[in-house]
Amino acid sequence: MADIFSKEKRSAVMAAVRPRGNKDTELKLVAILRRHGITGWRRHRPLPGKPDFIFPQARLAGFVDGCFWHGCPKHCRMPATNVPYWRRKVARNRERDRAVNRMIRGLGWQIMRIWEHSLRSDVLVAKRIRMRLSCPAGAGKLARKKSG
């Protein structure tokens, strides 16, 4: 479908849009945590990259990554216009995610990244969080290395 605005007008319209962050996805995760009785979490604590939630006792920092902005392999669909710009944008976001992961791990914390689309299955998200809370930092990595 053709855009009803000229390229210049579309650019002005998009520039006027102010981000809301990922508040909707964060609130979905909060609802999942509460519905499944998962406790011990906090929101918006000062760690690199500003995790969406943390579990201080387990030293687990969690991020809910939007499928478009973080380049979900299943659901990220690039816009039809200005493709090189959007590819670079998403690639920079992913590189920043990796850098943030390294910084937080360097502080002795575990990282958990949850794709936005996975919030549709709150049972699986809750199960995954509980599993991460029940195993010590790095245990999953060791198990994967031994089997692979």
mmCIF file of C-alpha atoms in Angstrom:
data_model
loop_
_atom_site.group_PDB
_atom_site.id
_atom_site.type_symbol
_atom_site.label_atom_id
_atom_site.label_comp_id
_atom_site.label_asym_id
_atom_site.label_seq_id
_atom_site.Cartn_x
_atom_site.Cartn_y
_atom_site.Cartn_z
ATOM 1 C CA MET A 1 0.000 0.000 0.000
ATOM 2 C CA ALA A 2 1.347 3.403 -0.957
ATOM 3 C CA ASP A 3 2.010 5.924 1.776
ATOM 4 C CA ILE A 4 -0.496 8.784 1.859
ATOM 5 C CA PHE A 5 2.237 11.250 2.876
ATOM 6 C CA SER A 6 5.194 12.525 0.900
ATOM 7 C CA LYS A 7 8.604 11.301 2.012
ATOM 8 C CA GLU A 8 9.276 14.652 3.749
ATOM 9 C CA LYS A 9 5.895 14.694 5.526
ATOM 10 C CA ARG A 10 6.311 11.056 6.672
ATOM 11 C CA SER A 11 9.747 11.943 8.056
ATOM 12 C CA ALA A 12 8.269 14.881 10.005
ATOM 13 C CA VAL A 13 5.435 12.719 11.357
ATOM 14 C CA MET A 14 7.819 9.978 12.495
ATOM 15 C CA ALA A 15 10.216 12.516 14.059
ATOM 16 C CA ALA A 16 7.328 13.847 16.165
ATOM 17 C CA VAL A 17 6.605 10.413 17.663
ATOM 18 C CA ARG A 18 8.022 10.208 21.179
ATOM 19 C CA PRO A 19 9.025 6.792 22.496
ATOM 20 C CA ARG A 20 7.196 5.322 25.458
ATOM 21 C CA GLY A 21 9.982 2.881 26.112
ATOM 22 C CA ASN A 22 8.736 -0.651 26.509
ATOM 23 C CA LYS A 23 6.262 0.153 29.256
ATOM 24 C CA ASP A 24 3.543 -2.122 27.834
ATOM 25 C CA THR A 25 5.839 -5.139 27.685
ATOM 26 C CA GLU A 26 7.243 -4.378 31.143
ATOM 27 C CA LEU A 27 3.720 -4.257 32.559
ATOM 28 C CA LYS A 28 2.894 -7.583 30.901
ATOM 29 C CA LEU A 29 5.916 -9.111 32.611
ATOM 30 C CA VAL A 30 4.947 -7.579 35.972
ATOM 31 C CA ALA A 31 1.492 -9.146 35.577
ATOM 32 C CA ILE A 32 3.072 -12.543 34.829
ATOM 33 C CA LEU A 33 5.338 -12.312 37.884
ATOM 34 C CA ARG A 34 2.403 -11.429 40.124
ATOM 35 C CA ARG A 35 0.016 -13.992 38.618
ATOM 36 C CA HIS A 36 2.550 -16.771 39.195
ATOM 37 C CA GLY A 37 3.573 -15.647 42.673
ATOM 38 C CA ILE A 38 7.179 -14.926 41.735
ATOM 39 C CA THR A 39 8.618 -12.592 44.363
ATOM 40 C CA GLY A 40 11.904 -10.875 45.145
ATOM 41 C CA TRP A 41 12.045 -8.719 42.027
ATOM 42 C CA ARG A 42 12.491 -4.981 41.661
ATOM 43 C CA ARG A 43 12.125 -2.623 38.720
ATOM 44 C CA HIS A 44 14.398 0.124 37.426
ATOM 45 C CA ARG A 45 17.504 -0.399 39.518
ATOM 46 C CA PRO A 46 20.774 1.298 38.560
ATOM 47 C CA LEU A 47 22.736 -1.237 36.547
ATOM 48 C CA PRO A 48 24.269 -0.720 33.107
ATOM 49 C CA GLY A 49 21.637 -0.799 30.386
ATOM 50 C CA LYS A 50 18.820 -0.192 32.891
ATOM 51 C CA PRO A 51 17.365 -3.715 33.248
ATOM 52 C CA ASP A 52 13.568 -3.901 33.195
ATOM 53 C CA PHE A 53 13.634 -6.007 36.359
ATOM 54 C CA ILE A 54 16.172 -7.487 38.737
ATOM 55 C CA PHE A 55 16.214 -10.188 41.382
ATOM 56 C CA PRO A 56 18.808 -8.766 43.805
ATOM 57 C CA GLN A 57 19.313 -11.913 45.903
ATOM 58 C CA ALA A 58 19.890 -14.075 42.825
ATOM 59 C CA ARG A 59 21.847 -11.267 41.117
ATOM 60 C CA LEU A 60 19.709 -11.758 38.014
ATOM 61 C CA ALA A 61 19.089 -8.802 35.686
ATOM 62 C CA GLY A 62 16.259 -9.143 33.185
ATOM 63 C CA PHE A 63 15.386 -7.358 29.974
ATOM 64 C CA VAL A 64 12.233 -7.620 27.882
ATOM 65 C CA ASP A 65 13.394 -7.057 24.306
ATOM 66 C CA GLY A 66 10.972 -5.778 21.697
ATOM 67 C CA CYS A 67 10.923 -8.012 18.629
ATOM 68 C CA PHE A 68 11.403 -5.141 16.168
ATOM 69 C CA TRP A 69 13.921 -2.987 18.032
ATOM 70 C CA HIS A 70 16.168 -5.871 19.095
ATOM 71 C CA GLY A 71 15.949 -7.901 15.878
ATOM 72 C CA CYS A 72 14.002 -11.012 16.886
ATOM 73 C CA PRO A 73 14.881 -13.688 14.300
ATOM 74 C CA LYS A 74 11.241 -14.860 14.205
ATOM 75 C CA HIS A 75 9.314 -11.592 14.233
ATOM 76 C CA CYS A 76 11.483 -8.651 13.177
ATOM 77 C CA ARG A 77 10.213 -7.335 9.860
ATOM 78 C CA MET A 78 12.161 -4.468 8.382
ATOM 79 C CA PRO A 79 10.154 -1.559 6.979
ATOM 80 C CA ALA A 80 9.994 -1.478 3.194
ATOM 81 C CA THR A 81 11.542 1.990 3.021
ATOM 82 C CA ASN A 82 14.970 3.107 4.177
ATOM 83 C CA VAL A 83 16.039 -0.501 4.722
ATOM 84 C CA PRO A 84 19.779 0.200 5.183
ATOM 85 C CA TYR A 85 19.015 2.692 7.961
ATOM 86 C CA TRP A 86 16.796 0.217 9.841
ATOM 87 C CA ARG A 87 19.265 -2.648 9.441
ATOM 88 C CA ARG A 88 22.036 -0.496 10.922
ATOM 89 C CA LYS A 89 19.724 0.700 13.702
ATOM 90 C CA VAL A 90 18.750 -2.828 14.770
ATOM 91 C CA ALA A 91 22.368 -4.032 14.435
ATOM 92 C CA ARG A 92 23.531 -1.202 16.735
ATOM 93 C CA ASN A 93 20.816 -2.105 19.246
ATOM 94 C CA ARG A 94 21.949 -5.733 19.246
ATOM 95 C CA GLU A 95 25.590 -4.730 19.678
ATOM 96 C CA ARG A 96 24.611 -2.469 22.580
ATOM 97 C CA ASP A 97 22.706 -5.413 24.124
ATOM 98 C CA ARG A 98 25.871 -7.539 23.933
ATOM 99 C CA ALA A 99 27.978 -4.757 25.484
ATOM 100 C CA VAL A 100 25.456 -4.305 28.314
ATOM 101 C CA ASN A 101 25.453 -8.075 28.912
ATOM 102 C CA ARG A 102 29.260 -8.036 29.230
ATOM 103 C CA MET A 103 29.194 -5.086 31.657
ATOM 104 C CA ILE A 104 26.530 -6.619 33.886
ATOM 105 C CA ARG A 105 28.232 -10.029 33.892
ATOM 106 C CA GLY A 106 31.447 -8.241 34.826
ATOM 107 C CA LEU A 107 29.657 -7.023 37.949
ATOM 108 C CA GLY A 108 28.838 -10.619 38.891
ATOM 109 C CA TRP A 109 25.232 -10.675 37.711
ATOM 110 C CA GLN A 110 23.394 -13.129 35.462
ATOM 111 C CA ILE A 111 21.464 -11.872 32.440
ATOM 112 C CA MET A 112 18.042 -12.965 31.275
ATOM 113 C CA ARG A 113 16.603 -11.635 28.024
ATOM 114 C CA ILE A 114 12.969 -12.293 27.192
ATOM 115 C CA TRP A 115 11.566 -11.658 23.727
ATOM 116 C CA GLU A 116 8.417 -9.574 23.620
ATOM 117 C CA HIS A 117 6.557 -12.306 21.702
ATOM 118 C CA SER A 118 7.246 -14.868 24.442
ATOM 119 C CA LEU A 119 5.083 -12.872 26.871
ATOM 120 C CA ARG A 120 2.074 -14.437 25.125
ATOM 121 C CA SER A 121 2.825 -17.644 27.032
ATOM 122 C CA ASP A 122 2.972 -16.537 30.638
ATOM 123 C CA VAL A 123 3.305 -20.122 31.898
ATOM 124 C CA LEU A 124 6.504 -20.646 29.893
ATOM 125 C CA VAL A 125 7.932 -17.254 30.894
ATOM 126 C CA ALA A 126 7.233 -17.939 34.586
ATOM 127 C CA LYS A 127 8.790 -21.413 34.289
ATOM 128 C CA ARG A 128 11.897 -19.994 32.622
ATOM 129 C CA ILE A 129 12.303 -17.326 35.315
ATOM 130 C CA ARG A 130 11.859 -19.879 38.109
ATOM 131 C CA MET A 131 14.483 -22.120 36.500
ATOM 132 C CA ARG A 132 16.963 -19.234 36.314
ATOM 133 C CA LEU A 133 16.303 -18.343 39.947
ATOM 134 C CA SER A 134 16.812 -21.929 41.102
ATOM 135 C CA CYS A 135 20.178 -22.597 39.449
ATOM 136 C CA PRO A 136 23.425 -20.858 40.411
ATOM 137 C CA ALA A 137 25.063 -18.399 38.037
ATOM 138 C CA GLY A 138 26.784 -20.117 35.150
ATOM 139 C CA ALA A 139 25.311 -23.582 35.793
ATOM 140 C CA GLY A 140 23.393 -23.495 32.526
ATOM 141 C CA LYS A 141 26.504 -22.543 30.570
ATOM 142 C CA LEU A 142 28.486 -25.442 32.036
ATOM 143 C CA ALA A 143 25.724 -27.913 31.210
ATOM 144 C CA ARG A 144 25.556 -26.686 27.612
ATOM 145 C CA LYS A 145 29.328 -26.848 27.191
ATOM 146 C CA LYS A 146 29.518 -30.438 28.492
ATOM 147 C CA SER A 147 26.738 -31.668 26.204
ATOM 148 C CA GLY A 148 27.933 -29.732 23.140
#
